[in-house]
PDB file of C-alpha atoms and ligand atoms in Angstrom:
ATOM      1  CA  MET B   1     -32.080 -73.592   5.280  1.00  0.00           C
ATOM      2  CA  GLN B   2     -32.370 -72.136   1.824  1.00  0.00           C
ATOM      3  CA  LYS B   3     -28.565 -70.296   1.946  1.00  0.00           C
ATOM      4  CA  GLU B   4     -29.115 -69.068  -1.461  1.00  0.00           C
ATOM      5  CA  ASN B   5     -29.543 -65.583  -1.577  1.00  0.00           C
ATOM      6  CA  LEU B   6     -28.345 -65.014   1.425  1.00  0.00           C
ATOM      7  CA  LYS B   7     -25.465 -63.512   2.820  1.00  0.00           C
ATOM      8  CA  TYR B   8     -22.866 -64.181   5.636  1.00  0.00           C
ATOM      9  CA  VAL B   9     -22.566 -61.030   8.727  1.00  0.00           C
ATOM     10  CA  SER B  10     -21.697 -63.070  11.037  1.00  0.00           C
ATOM     11  CA  SER B  11     -21.472 -65.784  14.075  1.00  0.00           C
ATOM     12  CA  GLY B  12     -22.815 -64.743  17.651  1.00  0.00           C
ATOM     13  CA  LYS B  13     -22.882 -67.074  20.633  1.00  0.00           C
ATOM     14  CA  ALA B  14     -26.670 -68.900  19.766  1.00  0.00           C
ATOM     15  CA  LYS B  15     -27.227 -67.587  16.565  1.00  0.00           C
ATOM     16  CA  ASP B  16     -25.562 -67.082  13.516  1.00  0.00           C
ATOM     17  CA  ILE B  17     -26.369 -63.771  10.996  1.00  0.00           C
ATOM     18  CA  TYR B  18     -27.093 -63.357   6.861  1.00  0.00           C
ATOM     19  CA  GLU B  19     -28.401 -60.542   5.526  1.00  0.00           C
ATOM     20  CA  ASN B  20     -31.234 -61.232   2.236  1.00  0.00           C
ATOM     21  CA  SER B  21     -31.427 -59.649  -1.093  1.00  0.00           C
ATOM     22  CA  SER B  22     -33.945 -56.999   0.493  1.00  0.00           C
ATOM     23  CA  GLY B  23     -31.436 -56.116   3.521  1.00  0.00           C
ATOM     24  CA  ASN B  24     -33.156 -57.468   6.225  1.00  0.00           C
ATOM     25  CA  LEU B  25     -31.488 -60.550   8.733  1.00  0.00           C
ATOM     26  CA  VAL B  26     -31.355 -63.587   8.873  1.00  0.00           C
ATOM     27  CA  PHE B  27     -31.370 -65.325  11.985  1.00  0.00           C
ATOM     28  CA  GLU B  28     -30.434 -69.083  12.157  1.00  0.00           C
ATOM     29  CA  PHE B  29     -30.910 -70.589  15.671  1.00  0.00           C
ATOM     30  CA  THR B  30     -28.255 -73.071  16.197  1.00  0.00           C
ATOM     31  CA  ASP B  31     -28.095 -75.997  18.870  1.00  0.00           C
ATOM     32  CA  ARG B  32     -24.784 -73.901  20.350  1.00  0.00           C
ATOM     33  CA  VAL B  33     -25.359 -72.894  23.937  1.00  0.00           C
ATOM     34  CA  THR B  34     -22.764 -70.240  26.207  1.00  0.00           C
ATOM     35  CA  ALA B  35     -22.578 -69.243  29.529  1.00  0.00           C
ATOM     36  CA  PHE B  36     -20.293 -67.295  31.551  1.00  0.00           C
ATOM     37  CA  ASP B  37     -19.508 -65.316  29.062  1.00  0.00           C
ATOM     38  CA  GLY B  38     -18.052 -67.743  26.364  1.00  0.00           C
ATOM     39  CA  LYS B  39     -16.134 -69.742  29.082  1.00  0.00           C
ATOM     40  CA  LYS B  40     -18.205 -72.783  29.277  1.00  0.00           C
ATOM     41  CA  LYS B  41     -20.432 -74.027  25.789  1.00  0.00           C
ATOM     42  CA  SER B  42     -21.713 -76.872  24.537  1.00  0.00           C
ATOM     43  CA  GLU B  43     -24.130 -78.006  22.091  1.00  0.00           C
ATOM     44  CA  TYR B  44     -28.246 -79.099  22.455  1.00  0.00           C
ATOM     45  CA  ASP B  45     -29.800 -81.217  19.614  1.00  0.00           C
ATOM     46  CA  GLU B  46     -33.524 -79.549  18.915  1.00  0.00           C
ATOM     47  CA  LYS B  47     -32.053 -76.556  20.696  1.00  0.00           C
ATOM     48  CA  GLY B  48     -31.572 -74.170  18.154  1.00  0.00           C
ATOM     49  CA  GLU B  49     -36.113 -74.938  16.829  1.00  0.00           C
ATOM     50  CA  ILE B  50     -37.127 -74.667  20.267  1.00  0.00           C
ATOM     51  CA  THR B  51     -35.328 -71.486  21.001  1.00  0.00           C
ATOM     52  CA  CYS B  52     -36.813 -69.897  17.585  1.00  0.00           C
ATOM     53  CA  LYS B  53     -40.147 -71.360  18.225  1.00  0.00           C
ATOM     54  CA  ILE B  54     -40.370 -69.570  21.492  1.00  0.00           C
ATOM     55  CA  ALA B  55     -38.782 -66.091  20.625  1.00  0.00           C
ATOM     56  CA  GLU B  56     -41.540 -66.106  17.760  1.00  0.00           C
ATOM     57  CA  TYR B  57     -44.276 -67.400  20.505  1.00  0.00           C
ATOM     58  CA  TRP B  58     -43.606 -64.540  22.408  1.00  0.00           C
ATOM     59  CA  PHE B  59     -43.034 -62.132  19.011  1.00  0.00           C
ATOM     60  CA  LYS B  60     -46.403 -62.591  18.033  1.00  0.00           C
ATOM     61  CA  ILE B  61     -47.348 -61.906  21.905  1.00  0.00           C
ATOM     62  CA  MET B  62     -45.598 -58.503  21.762  1.00  0.00           C
ATOM     63  CA  GLU B  63     -47.064 -57.107  18.428  1.00  0.00           C
ATOM     64  CA  GLU B  64     -50.687 -58.060  19.283  1.00  0.00           C
ATOM     65  CA  ASN B  65     -49.557 -56.109  22.745  1.00  0.00           C
ATOM     66  CA  GLY B  66     -48.385 -52.904  20.643  1.00  0.00           C
ATOM     67  CA  ILE B  67     -44.714 -53.489  21.234  1.00  0.00           C
ATOM     68  CA  PRO B  68     -42.623 -52.633  18.075  1.00  0.00           C
ATOM     69  CA  THR B  69     -40.720 -55.025  17.149  1.00  0.00           C
ATOM     70  CA  HIS B  70     -38.013 -56.079  14.692  1.00  0.00           C
ATOM     71  CA  TYR B  71     -39.800 -59.487  13.901  1.00  0.00           C
ATOM     72  CA  ILE B  72     -41.521 -59.919  10.593  1.00  0.00           C
ATOM     73  CA  GLU B  73     -41.793 -64.078   9.898  1.00  0.00           C
ATOM     74  CA  CYS B  74     -40.191 -67.886  10.298  1.00  0.00           C
ATOM     75  CA  PRO B  75     -39.419 -68.864   6.954  1.00  0.00           C
ATOM     76  CA  THR B  76     -38.264 -72.080   8.846  1.00  0.00           C
ATOM     77  CA  PRO B  77     -38.646 -73.753  11.916  1.00  0.00           C
ATOM     78  CA  THR B  78     -34.989 -72.611  12.972  1.00  0.00           C
ATOM     79  CA  SER B  79     -34.713 -69.088  11.318  1.00  0.00           C
ATOM     80  CA  MET B  80     -36.566 -66.257  11.484  1.00  0.00           C
ATOM     81  CA  LEU B  81     -36.252 -62.838   9.449  1.00  0.00           C
ATOM     82  CA  VAL B  82     -36.163 -59.669  11.089  1.00  0.00           C
ATOM     83  CA  LYS B  83     -35.536 -56.062  10.563  1.00  0.00           C
ATOM     84  CA  ARG B  84     -31.515 -54.690  10.289  1.00  0.00           C
ATOM     85  CA  LEU B  85     -31.718 -52.673  13.129  1.00  0.00           C
ATOM     86  CA  ASP B  86     -28.889 -50.492  14.565  1.00  0.00           C
ATOM     87  CA  ILE B  87     -27.886 -52.098  17.906  1.00  0.00           C
ATOM     88  CA  VAL B  88     -28.298 -50.221  20.974  1.00  0.00           C
ATOM     89  CA  PRO B  89     -25.279 -50.583  22.956  1.00  0.00           C
ATOM     90  CA  VAL B  90     -26.738 -51.201  26.199  1.00  0.00           C
ATOM     91  CA  GLU B  91     -28.336 -54.513  26.870  1.00  0.00           C
ATOM     92  CA  VAL B  92     -31.550 -54.060  29.445  1.00  0.00           C
ATOM     93  CA  ILE B  93     -32.456 -56.614  32.691  1.00  0.00           C
ATOM     94  CA  TRP B  94     -35.635 -56.988  34.226  1.00  0.00           C
ATOM     95  CA  ARG B  95     -35.918 -58.401  37.685  1.00  0.00           C
ATOM     96  CA  ASN B  96     -38.340 -59.507  39.394  1.00  0.00           C
ATOM     97  CA  TYR B  97     -36.612 -62.274  41.466  1.00  0.00           C
ATOM     98  CA  VAL B  98     -33.142 -61.982  43.398  1.00  0.00           C
ATOM     99  CA  ALA B  99     -30.853 -64.536  41.013  1.00  0.00           C
ATOM    100  CA  GLY B 100     -28.121 -64.628  38.614  1.00  0.00           C
ATOM    101  CA  SER B 101     -25.703 -62.484  38.661  1.00  0.00           C
ATOM    102  CA  LEU B 102     -27.375 -59.832  41.007  1.00  0.00           C
ATOM    103  CA  LEU B 103     -27.093 -62.257  44.186  1.00  0.00           C
ATOM    104  CA  ARG B 104     -23.501 -62.858  42.492  1.00  0.00           C
ATOM    105  CA  ARG B 105     -22.387 -59.108  42.792  1.00  0.00           C
ATOM    106  CA  TYR B 106     -24.328 -58.711  46.241  1.00  0.00           C
ATOM    107  CA  LEU B 107     -22.240 -61.809  47.941  1.00  0.00           C
ATOM    108  CA  ALA B 108     -19.794 -60.765  46.371  1.00  0.00           C
ATOM    109  CA  GLY B 109     -20.281 -57.234  48.249  1.00  0.00           C
ATOM    110  CA  ASP B 110     -19.896 -55.255  44.782  1.00  0.00           C
ATOM    111  CA  ILE B 111     -24.064 -53.829  45.577  1.00  0.00           C
ATOM    112  CA  THR B 112     -26.503 -53.435  47.753  1.00  0.00           C
ATOM    113  CA  LEU B 113     -30.130 -55.445  47.301  1.00  0.00           C
ATOM    114  CA  PRO B 114     -33.315 -52.516  47.104  1.00  0.00           C
ATOM    115  CA  GLN B 115     -34.044 -51.694  50.833  1.00  0.00           C
ATOM    116  CA  GLY B 116     -36.304 -55.010  52.346  1.00  0.00           C
ATOM    117  CA  VAL B 117     -35.306 -56.931  49.898  1.00  0.00           C
ATOM    118  CA  GLY B 118     -33.787 -60.717  50.566  1.00  0.00           C
ATOM    119  CA  THR B 119     -30.797 -61.920  50.348  1.00  0.00           C
ATOM    120  CA  GLU B 120     -31.326 -65.084  48.772  1.00  0.00           C
ATOM    121  CA  GLU B 121     -32.348 -66.601  45.551  1.00  0.00           C
ATOM    122  CA  GLY B 122     -35.339 -66.259  44.819  1.00  0.00           C
ATOM    123  CA  SER B 123     -36.370 -63.413  47.679  1.00  0.00           C
ATOM    124  CA  PRO B 124     -38.726 -61.168  45.815  1.00  0.00           C
ATOM    125  CA  ILE B 125     -38.102 -57.502  43.909  1.00  0.00           C
ATOM    126  CA  PRO B 126     -41.968 -55.664  45.052  1.00  0.00           C
ATOM    127  CA  GLY B 127     -42.259 -53.863  41.715  1.00  0.00           C
ATOM    128  CA  GLY B 128     -39.273 -55.388  39.807  1.00  0.00           C
ATOM    129  CA  MET B 129     -36.245 -53.296  38.798  1.00  0.00           C
ATOM    130  CA  ILE B 130     -34.159 -52.548  35.756  1.00  0.00           C
ATOM    131  CA  GLU B 131     -30.242 -52.751  34.870  1.00  0.00           C
ATOM    132  CA  PHE B 132     -27.614 -52.378  31.935  1.00  0.00           C
ATOM    133  CA  THR B 133     -24.993 -53.763  30.995  1.00  0.00           C
ATOM    134  CA  THR B 134     -22.816 -53.598  27.859  1.00  0.00           C
ATOM    135  CA  LYS B 135     -23.303 -55.203  24.641  1.00  0.00           C
ATOM    136  CA  PHE B 136     -20.337 -54.688  23.017  1.00  0.00           C
ATOM    137  CA  GLU B 137     -17.361 -55.257  25.617  1.00  0.00           C
ATOM    138  CA  ALA B 138     -15.552 -58.356  25.947  1.00  0.00           C
ATOM    139  CA  VAL B 139     -17.266 -59.049  29.422  1.00  0.00           C
ATOM    140  CA  ASP B 140     -20.967 -57.343  29.874  1.00  0.00           C
ATOM    141  CA  ARG B 141     -20.604 -54.944  32.544  1.00  0.00           C
ATOM    142  CA  PRO B 142     -22.649 -53.287  34.931  1.00  0.00           C
ATOM    143  CA  VAL B 143     -23.237 -49.491  33.801  1.00  0.00           C
ATOM    144  CA  ASP B 144     -25.537 -46.924  35.351  1.00  0.00           C
ATOM    145  CA  THR B 145     -27.626 -44.305  33.300  1.00  0.00           C
ATOM    146  CA  ASP B 146     -25.016 -41.681  34.070  1.00  0.00           C
ATOM    147  CA  GLU B 147     -22.734 -43.534  32.195  1.00  0.00           C
ATOM    148  CA  ILE B 148     -24.768 -44.199  29.382  1.00  0.00           C
ATOM    149  CA  LEU B 149     -25.891 -40.896  29.059  1.00  0.00           C
ATOM    150  CA  SER B 150     -21.968 -39.790  29.758  1.00  0.00           C
ATOM    151  CA  ASN B 151     -20.591 -42.201  26.281  1.00  0.00           C
ATOM    152  CA  GLY B 152     -23.861 -41.118  24.793  1.00  0.00           C
ATOM    153  CA  TRP B 153     -25.566 -44.396  24.057  1.00  0.00           C
ATOM    154  CA  LEU B 154     -28.953 -42.875  25.289  1.00  0.00           C
ATOM    155  CA  SER B 155     -30.875 -40.347  25.470  1.00  0.00           C
ATOM    156  CA  GLU B 156     -32.151 -39.515  29.014  1.00  0.00           C
ATOM    157  CA  LYS B 157     -35.962 -39.467  26.975  1.00  0.00           C
ATOM    158  CA  GLU B 158     -34.554 -42.741  25.402  1.00  0.00           C
ATOM    159  CA  ILE B 159     -34.083 -44.220  28.918  1.00  0.00           C
ATOM    160  CA  GLU B 160     -37.476 -43.179  29.901  1.00  0.00           C
ATOM    161  CA  TYR B 161     -39.469 -44.506  26.738  1.00  0.00           C
ATOM    162  CA  ILE B 162     -36.715 -48.071  26.889  1.00  0.00           C
ATOM    163  CA  THR B 163     -37.749 -48.491  30.375  1.00  0.00           C
ATOM    164  CA  ASP B 164     -41.196 -47.977  30.231  1.00  0.00           C
ATOM    165  CA  LEU B 165     -41.394 -50.515  27.259  1.00  0.00           C
ATOM    166  CA  THR B 166     -39.272 -53.573  29.271  1.00  0.00           C
ATOM    167  CA  LYS B 167     -41.973 -52.428  32.332  1.00  0.00           C
ATOM    168  CA  ARG B 168     -44.603 -53.398  29.951  1.00  0.00           C
ATOM    169  CA  ILE B 169     -42.886 -56.749  28.169  1.00  0.00           C
ATOM    170  CA  ASN B 170     -42.450 -57.403  31.623  1.00  0.00           C
ATOM    171  CA  ASN B 171     -46.059 -57.567  32.562  1.00  0.00           C
ATOM    172  CA  ILE B 172     -46.848 -59.025  29.567  1.00  0.00           C
ATOM    173  CA  MET B 173     -45.074 -61.678  29.566  1.00  0.00           C
ATOM    174  CA  SER B 174     -45.744 -61.939  33.327  1.00  0.00           C
ATOM    175  CA  GLN B 175     -49.029 -62.672  33.144  1.00  0.00           C
ATOM    176  CA  GLU B 176     -49.205 -64.885  30.217  1.00  0.00           C
ATOM    177  CA  LEU B 177     -46.332 -67.427  32.154  1.00  0.00           C
ATOM    178  CA  ALA B 178     -48.980 -67.281  35.299  1.00  0.00           C
ATOM    179  CA  SER B 179     -51.730 -68.374  33.435  1.00  0.00           C
ATOM    180  CA  SER B 180     -49.366 -71.591  32.783  1.00  0.00           C
ATOM    181  CA  GLY B 181     -47.963 -71.940  36.380  1.00  0.00           C
ATOM    182  CA  ILE B 182     -44.324 -70.379  35.691  1.00  0.00           C
ATOM    183  CA  ILE B 183     -42.571 -67.811  37.240  1.00  0.00           C
ATOM    184  CA  LEU B 184     -40.462 -65.273  34.876  1.00  0.00           C
ATOM    185  CA  ALA B 185     -37.902 -64.472  37.702  1.00  0.00           C
ATOM    186  CA  ASP B 186     -36.026 -62.323  35.778  1.00  0.00           C
ATOM    187  CA  PHE B 187     -35.235 -61.473  31.368  1.00  0.00           C
ATOM    188  CA  LYS B 188     -32.419 -59.475  29.247  1.00  0.00           C
ATOM    189  CA  VAL B 189     -33.823 -57.512  26.187  1.00  0.00           C
ATOM    190  CA  GLU B 190     -32.136 -55.664  23.716  1.00  0.00           C
ATOM    191  CA  TYR B 191     -33.157 -52.881  21.751  1.00  0.00           C
ATOM    192  CA  GLY B 192     -32.336 -51.818  18.228  1.00  0.00           C
ATOM    193  CA  ARG B 193     -33.188 -47.663  16.017  1.00  0.00           C
ATOM    194  CA  THR B 194     -35.095 -48.098  12.974  1.00  0.00           C
ATOM    195  CA  PRO B 195     -33.307 -45.603  10.026  1.00  0.00           C
ATOM    196  CA  ASP B 196     -35.897 -43.311  11.170  1.00  0.00           C
ATOM    197  CA  GLY B 197     -34.487 -43.191  14.731  1.00  0.00           C
ATOM    198  CA  GLU B 198     -37.657 -45.322  16.585  1.00  0.00           C
ATOM    199  CA  ILE B 199     -36.812 -47.454  19.212  1.00  0.00           C
ATOM    200  CA  ILE B 200     -38.083 -51.220  18.863  1.00  0.00           C
ATOM    201  CA  LEU B 201     -36.815 -54.765  20.273  1.00  0.00           C
ATOM    202  CA  ALA B 202     -34.624 -56.564  18.551  1.00  0.00           C
ATOM    203  CA  ASP B 203     -32.555 -59.554  19.141  1.00  0.00           C
ATOM    204  CA  GLU B 204     -35.220 -62.485  20.933  1.00  0.00           C
ATOM    205  CA  VAL B 205     -37.679 -62.305  23.723  1.00  0.00           C
ATOM    206  CA  GLY B 206     -38.708 -64.272  25.984  1.00  0.00           C
ATOM    207  CA  THR B 207     -36.966 -67.692  25.403  1.00  0.00           C
ATOM    208  CA  PRO B 208     -34.821 -69.716  28.439  1.00  0.00           C
ATOM    209  CA  ASP B 209     -31.563 -68.106  26.650  1.00  0.00           C
ATOM    210  CA  GLY B 210     -32.521 -64.816  28.281  1.00  0.00           C
ATOM    211  CA  CYS B 211     -34.818 -65.275  30.459  1.00  0.00           C
ATOM    212  CA  ARG B 212     -35.369 -67.236  33.962  1.00  0.00           C
ATOM    213  CA  PHE B 213     -38.664 -69.306  34.625  1.00  0.00           C
ATOM    214  CA  TRP B 214     -38.813 -71.354  37.641  1.00  0.00           C
ATOM    215  CA  LYS B 215     -42.196 -74.069  38.075  1.00  0.00           C
ATOM    216  CA  GLY B 216     -45.113 -72.085  40.364  1.00  0.00           C
ATOM    217  CA  ASP B 217     -46.158 -75.408  41.908  1.00  0.00           C
ATOM    218  CA  ASP B 218     -42.440 -75.636  43.070  1.00  0.00           C
ATOM    219  CA  PHE B 219     -41.654 -72.087  43.983  1.00  0.00           C
ATOM    220  CA  GLU B 220     -44.589 -72.347  46.384  1.00  0.00           C
ATOM    221  CA  LYS B 221     -43.252 -75.450  48.215  1.00  0.00           C
ATOM    222  CA  GLY B 222     -39.790 -73.555  48.515  1.00  0.00           C
ATOM    223  CA  VAL B 223     -37.781 -74.965  45.576  1.00  0.00           C
ATOM    224  CA  ILE B 224     -36.289 -73.928  42.855  1.00  0.00           C
ATOM    225  CA  THR B 225     -37.147 -75.745  39.567  1.00  0.00           C
ATOM    226  CA  SER B 226     -35.724 -73.582  36.518  1.00  0.00           C
ATOM    227  CA  LEU B 227     -36.938 -74.589  33.037  1.00  0.00           C
ATOM    228  CA  ASP B 228     -33.907 -71.832  31.689  1.00  0.00           C
ATOM    229  CA  LYS B 229     -30.434 -71.938  30.586  1.00  0.00           C
ATOM    230  CA  ASP B 230     -29.018 -72.281  34.509  1.00  0.00           C
ATOM    231  CA  VAL B 231     -29.982 -75.497  34.344  1.00  0.00           C
ATOM    232  CA  PHE B 232     -26.615 -75.669  31.604  1.00  0.00           C
ATOM    233  CA  ARG B 233     -24.876 -72.750  33.934  1.00  0.00           C
ATOM    234  CA  LYS B 234     -25.252 -75.110  36.960  1.00  0.00           C
ATOM    235  CA  SER B 235     -25.084 -78.337  35.361  1.00  0.00           C
ATOM    236  CA  ILE B 236     -28.335 -79.947  36.633  1.00  0.00           C
ATOM    237  CA  GLY B 237     -30.286 -81.440  33.463  1.00  0.00           C
ATOM    238  CA  ASN B 238     -30.983 -81.486  30.074  1.00  0.00           C
ATOM    239  CA  LEU B 239     -31.048 -78.377  28.392  1.00  0.00           C
ATOM    240  CA  THR B 240     -33.377 -80.142  25.475  1.00  0.00           C
ATOM    241  CA  VAL B 241     -35.629 -81.802  28.183  1.00  0.00           C
ATOM    242  CA  ALA B 242     -36.348 -78.512  30.351  1.00  0.00           C
ATOM    243  CA  TYR B 243     -36.300 -76.038  26.974  1.00  0.00           C
ATOM    244  CA  ARG B 244     -39.720 -79.099  25.679  1.00  0.00           C
ATOM    245  CA  GLU B 245     -40.972 -78.763  28.645  1.00  0.00           C
ATOM    246  CA  LEU B 246     -41.050 -75.031  28.884  1.00  0.00           C
ATOM    247  CA  PHE B 247     -42.195 -74.961  25.562  1.00  0.00           C
ATOM    248  CA  SER B 248     -44.801 -77.214  25.624  1.00  0.00           C
ATOM    249  CA  LYS B 249     -46.238 -75.185  28.903  1.00  0.00           C
ATOM    250  CA  LEU B 250     -46.763 -71.964  26.682  1.00  0.00           C
ATOM    251  CA  GLN B 251     -48.055 -73.593  23.932  1.00  0.00           C
ATOM    252  CA  ARG B 252     -51.148 -75.000  26.358  1.00  0.00           C
ATOM    253  CA  THR B 253     -51.874 -71.362  27.669  1.00  0.00           C
ATOM    254  CA  ASN B 254     -53.521 -71.170  23.472  1.00  0.00           C
ATOM    255  CA  ILE B 255     -55.608 -74.284  23.613  1.00  0.00           C
TER     256      ILE B 255
HETATM  257  P1  ADP Z   1     -24.726 -62.929  21.043  1.00  0.00           P
HETATM  258  O1  ADP Z   1     -23.295 -63.298  21.357  1.00  0.00           O
HETATM  259  O2  ADP Z   1     -24.153 -61.536  21.338  1.00  0.00           O
HETATM  260  O3  ADP Z   1     -25.467 -62.714  22.286  1.00  0.00           O
HETATM  261  P2  ADP Z   1     -26.357 -63.739  19.454  1.00  0.00           P
HETATM  262  O4  ADP Z   1     -26.072 -65.162  19.254  1.00  0.00           O
HETATM  263  O5  ADP Z   1     -27.074 -63.936  20.016  1.00  0.00           O
HETATM  264  O6  ADP Z   1     -25.417 -63.483  19.651  1.00  0.00           O
HETATM  265  O7  ADP Z   1     -27.320 -63.464  17.881  1.00  0.00           O
HETATM  266  C1  ADP Z   1     -27.685 -62.014  18.033  1.00  0.00           C
HETATM  267  C2  ADP Z   1     -26.454 -61.424  17.060  1.00  0.00           C
HETATM  268  O8  ADP Z   1     -27.510 -60.411  16.966  1.00  0.00           O
HETATM  269  C3  ADP Z   1     -26.480 -60.163  18.702  1.00  0.00           C
HETATM  270  O9  ADP Z   1     -25.232 -59.608  18.369  1.00  0.00           O
HETATM  271  C4  ADP Z   1     -27.675 -59.255  18.338  1.00  0.00           C
HETATM  272  O10 ADP Z   1     -26.534 -57.863  19.628  1.00  0.00           O
HETATM  273  C5  ADP Z   1     -27.997 -58.969  17.757  1.00  0.00           C
HETATM  274  N1  ADP Z   1     -28.743 -58.538  16.401  1.00  0.00           N
HETATM  275  C6  ADP Z   1     -30.276 -58.374  17.407  1.00  0.00           C
HETATM  276  N2  ADP Z   1     -31.048 -57.943  16.650  1.00  0.00           N
HETATM  277  C7  ADP Z   1     -30.463 -57.344  15.354  1.00  0.00           C
HETATM  278  C8  ADP Z   1     -31.261 -56.533  14.557  1.00  0.00           C
HETATM  279  N3  ADP Z   1     -32.266 -56.616  14.142  1.00  0.00           N
HETATM  280  N4  ADP Z   1     -30.377 -56.277  13.359  1.00  0.00           N
HETATM  281  C9  ADP Z   1     -28.737 -56.104  13.186  1.00  0.00           C
HETATM  282  N5  ADP Z   1     -28.218 -57.000  14.864  1.00  0.00           N
HETATM  283  C10 ADP Z   1     -28.853 -57.637  15.753  1.00  0.00           C
HETATM  284 MG1   MG Z   2     -27.645 -64.021  22.483  1.00  0.00          MG
END
């Protein structure tokens, strides 16, 4: 990427962040991947480019569907220009199926699952469920709405608004993916505040770093085949190959 006129801001686990002369941010999607709160790390060729293109694909769909986002444009194949926001200090997770940390917390005896929901990876959660975790603590920790309210992180109205937006994002993605034969098991999103106080979708959306995607035909046969970061978490294949397969399936929908 052309780094002139860009001021380095910081590096996250997957992206490097710069500020341009207009005060907007430029995300450089790198090939870095981490899991388990940064304890497992690696790099995969092309990961940055594929992830950036998938995020771009979904941001455009979100905007078309009236979801307000920070997305401006992708100036290069691995970079994205976005509006700088004040990031809401909670991450928002939407779950359609039991997987990941939900299952881990259940098996550890820390939580119960919603009434009637099965206790295996892949059990459906009818109607879905929302969860919140901390964003700016060393380890992402689940938080309930009481803690969010008492810390002043969000108001009751804002929690309602974010819940509604997240539900809409789930519906948009789930529908779109269904036509590509992919199941959206769960996903994470972040929101931020504009200088006017409006809450809009931030960070990235619909990428295999932040979602669980399962192949629909295998799922019908009772097999979970992941096209997302679980390939890396569980060491069950090459991340680039899985991400590339996901992206090619998404593109086919548009033809
Ligand atoms: P992380 O290690 O936190 O996952 P990433 O590698 O994903 O970091 O880099 C993105 C960082 O930029 C995240 O900390 C995210 O909260 C932050 N961010 C995302 N969108 C915006 C925005 N519009 N304005 C300011 N910060 C943002
Ligand atoms: Mg991130």
